[in-house]
Amino acid sequence: MSKYDSDDRTVDTFAAFEQQPLKLSRRRFLLGTSAMAALPLLSGLWPKSALAEAISQALPQFIALRQAQKGILTAAHWGAFEAIVQDGKMVSTQAIQDDPYPNDLIAMAPHQVHAKNRIKYPMVRKSWLEKGPGANPELRGNDEWVRVSWDKALDLVAAQITRLQTEHGPQSIYAGSYGWKSVGMLHNSRTLLQRLMNLSGGFLGYAGDYSTGAAQVIMTHVVGSMEVYEQQTAWPNVIENSQLVVMWGCNPMITLKNSWNVPDHYGQTGFEALKKKGTRVISIDPVHSDSAKFLNAEWIAPHAYTDSAMLLGIAHTLLTEKLHKPDFLKTYTVGFDKFEEYLLGKTDGEEKTAEWAAAICGVKADDLRQLARDMANNRTMIMGGWGIQRQHHGEQPHWLLVTVASMLGQIGLPGGGFGFSYHYSSGGSPTAKGGIVAGISAGNAPKNSPTPIPVARIAECLTSPGKTVDFNGSKVIYPDVKMVYVAGGNPFHQHQDTNNLRQAYQHLETVVVNEPYWTASAKHADIVFPITTSYERNDLEMGGDYSQLYVFPMHQCVPPQNEARNDFDVFAGLAERLGVHDAFTEGKDEIQWLKGMYDDMKQQARDAKVALPPFDMFWSSNNYVRFPVPEANTQWIRFADFRDNPLLNPLGTPSGKIEIFSETIAKMNYSDCRGYPSWMPPHEWNQAEVAAKYPLSLNTAHAANRLHSQLDNTPLRDKYAVADREAIMIHPLDAEKRGIKDGDLVRAFNDRGQILVGALVSEDIRDGVVRISEGAWFDPAEPSEEKSLCKNGNVNCLTFDIGSSSLAQGNCGQMAQLEIEKYQGPVLKNTAHDVPAGA
Ligand SMILES: Nc1nc2c(c(=O)[nH]1)N[C@H]1C(S)=C(S)[C@@H](COP(=O)(O)OP(=O)(O)OC[C@H]3O[C@@H](n4cnc5c(=O)[nH]c(N)nc54)[C@H](O)[C@@H]3O)O[C@H]1N2
Ligand SMILES: Nc1nc2c(c(=O)[nH]1)N[C@H]1C(S)=C(S)[C@@H](COP(=O)(O)OP(=O)(O)OC[C@H]3O[C@@H](n4cnc5c(=O)[nH]c(N)nc54)[C@H](O)[C@@H]3O)O[C@H]1N2
Ligand SMILES: [Mo]
């Protein structure tokens, strides 16, 4: 773990150079919305002056990071890398030397830039262009496309924004635009969209996210913070102290590949160290995950969606075998007594014994009891993933994980307790000391801006204007939305029940999409703007979400392709037409924005006594910054301060303690989320009525070789596609019953939709459960028909679109009942990655 150890940088190392910054040609900084020749970055990447020599001696870590430079340094959700460019084309990539777990997704960057299905020009749907807003909405996804000039396209969109703001107000424009876009603190498409909309009258936005919709709301009530996005007990501390690691619905070796910022990939080194040490790991997952295999973990496979019952069986065992810690519960929690009554059946007449739990989750009662004993008798770290909360009543599993951890009494101790972000963006990677790059801001929302809707309720909002719904103790009234603007997200991938969303879109007059590619969301728009990839512009991004370890320059590698423009320039163009251009750009060009962000970050670093090179030198060096990690941070323990002194360091809950019973929630009086954590059968599962017709339970995990829908249009697909479709993992028993063989083309279906998938028959999944990863692009065989067969295997054609509960209104993307059969129909060509007619 010495790799990121602290060093002795002094704040004045660079003082001498501040006075004489390198003079760089401004040309190098020019961003091109106009076609630009390939930048002369390859030659003379590093200024070989005496000054640079001096710097290399003064701050070895800055330059030593990068000795062998081959290409142009840039970065993505999959890591920082050098892009090799020849004759204006990106041809290959190389991960930075510093990356402890380089990600094979990086190799896809050239394919992203030069993809066949890039949107080349601004395009407008024919009916909309000819007849105006709202024309033939049923033709979306099936109309012709007409190429228009940039000026024309910008005029059309600006006119709609103006008209709607005047006639219907800001609530008529949904510009929340949820999505994973690309990294980069300046070219942040979603923030830029919101910046424009805030300047021009406001917009309807959203609350929450698709990742942790249920957990982030319940955790705020239970431990006083969202918890899912908090720094975790540092890895060196876990490796040293944890005797048992329980991965609960957690597949870190896959989900750590990509991060919200540029990943530091430190988490994988943590898991690797656990493996080397031989720490006992148990994986609780209907699927024998890659992580479980990598770690030689014991695999316990509950039936899908039954984790709450399983956890109650464990809690009951802890209580009745007196393995729980009453002192901890008394000092650090409130409401255990009420939970105890429920556990013992005093509330509802049903004792939540291990046998009771076993009948629901399908894990033997003896195994549940043994698990409870093992957790109590060892220093145990429970690592909870998020798939278990992307479900109906998804608030309960995380609440119960915290409850069980409280009963074990190890929260705040070295290597003990729970952590809900070890699988995400390298939670537990020790926090460095330096500065943070703050991105461009969305600005202030004007007064009277509409109340945001829960993000995953968008389709219902479109179809039910005026409807009132519960949301975390308040009421939200859906406004009448006329226009949706998407920049950096893919609703036709992210949202549940795609066919329903497609119907809901028919209520819209206008759909605008900024996209590099012809995704299903772009195909279902009225106006599309072709957008650059992040490799076609200059930017800055932090590396390591929790560690804040790096600052990466993202140098432009190639000129904008075809007529693509940066989101920034598209919104600046709209801002001009809406009379807010100067406020939008603040009179700064790309490089001036980046310099400003860098300088602010540098000042913070200086305050923390960490010296950094001046911007010009940083930028021209083709190098990145790696901040020192203070030794103390490598042993940081989550909740240690609370444990040390709960009065001085209370949690942000009403009681200041962990709330096993929440008075606040109880008072909301929701039938689908009580004041204490409990088992409530989900809307659909293997014991619900629907299972008679649709016996299989769906698992829709995040794909190893994709980021959601991103990179589905690259050759990586050859690694995972079966019969040229998204794969479906089926247990041999389930396959045999239906005469399905490995490699067969399969139709998966329920009342909401049907998709074509390729069979992967494997004992790595519990029988009764099938896995289809999220992210395959939607490709209806007959776009004019409702619920047409998706030829590529978009799993959200099968999921249902209801809120997790009245409390959080999170999405339920990780569940659905379905049936499968060997596909016998006509041969259907997969056209998910084709460009539409006329484009
Ligand atoms: N059934 C089911 N559904 C799920 C999930 C699940 O587990 N199961 N997971 C959910 C989760 S956790 C999430 S976070 C969501 C993810 O949903 P999204 O964030 O919508 O998924 P992405 O595929 O990352 O979509 C990002 C889009 O932005 C585009 N893009 C990239 N860079 C830029 C740029 O610079 N500018 C512009 N304008 N566009 C750009 C990409 O091409 C892509 O189309 O999906 C959710 N949906
Ligand atoms: N490679 C890659 N990495 C990613 C992403 C990506 O798309 N690709 N997306 C990123 C994003 S936005 C997010 S939000 C995170 C997602 O992080 P998570 O939500 O944790 O990831 P998932 O793959 O949805 O689910 C994790 C595990 O939960 C299991 N699981 C599902 N249902 C159940 C259940 O009912 N019970 C139990 N016990 N286990 C269950 C799945 O089988 C899977 O192994 O990953 C991030 N990292
Ligand atoms: Mo997510």
PDB file of N, CA and C in Angstrom, residues 168 439 734:
ATOM      1  N   HIS A 168     -46.294  28.211 -21.617  1.00  0.00           N
ATOM      2  CA  HIS A 168     -46.582  27.155 -20.632  1.00  0.00           C
ATOM      3  C   HIS A 168     -45.672  27.180 -19.411  1.00  0.00           C
ATOM      4  N   GLY A 439     -16.307  21.831 -11.443  1.00  0.00           N
ATOM      5  CA  GLY A 439     -16.693  21.962 -12.845  1.00  0.00           C
ATOM      6  C   GLY A 439     -17.470  23.241 -13.106  1.00  0.00           C
ATOM      7  N   ASP A 734     -33.352 -25.024 -16.138  1.00  0.00           N
ATOM      8  CA  ASP A 734     -34.356 -24.174 -16.791  1.00  0.00           C
ATOM      9  C   ASP A 734     -34.249 -24.270 -18.311  1.00  0.00           C
TER      10      ASP A 734
END
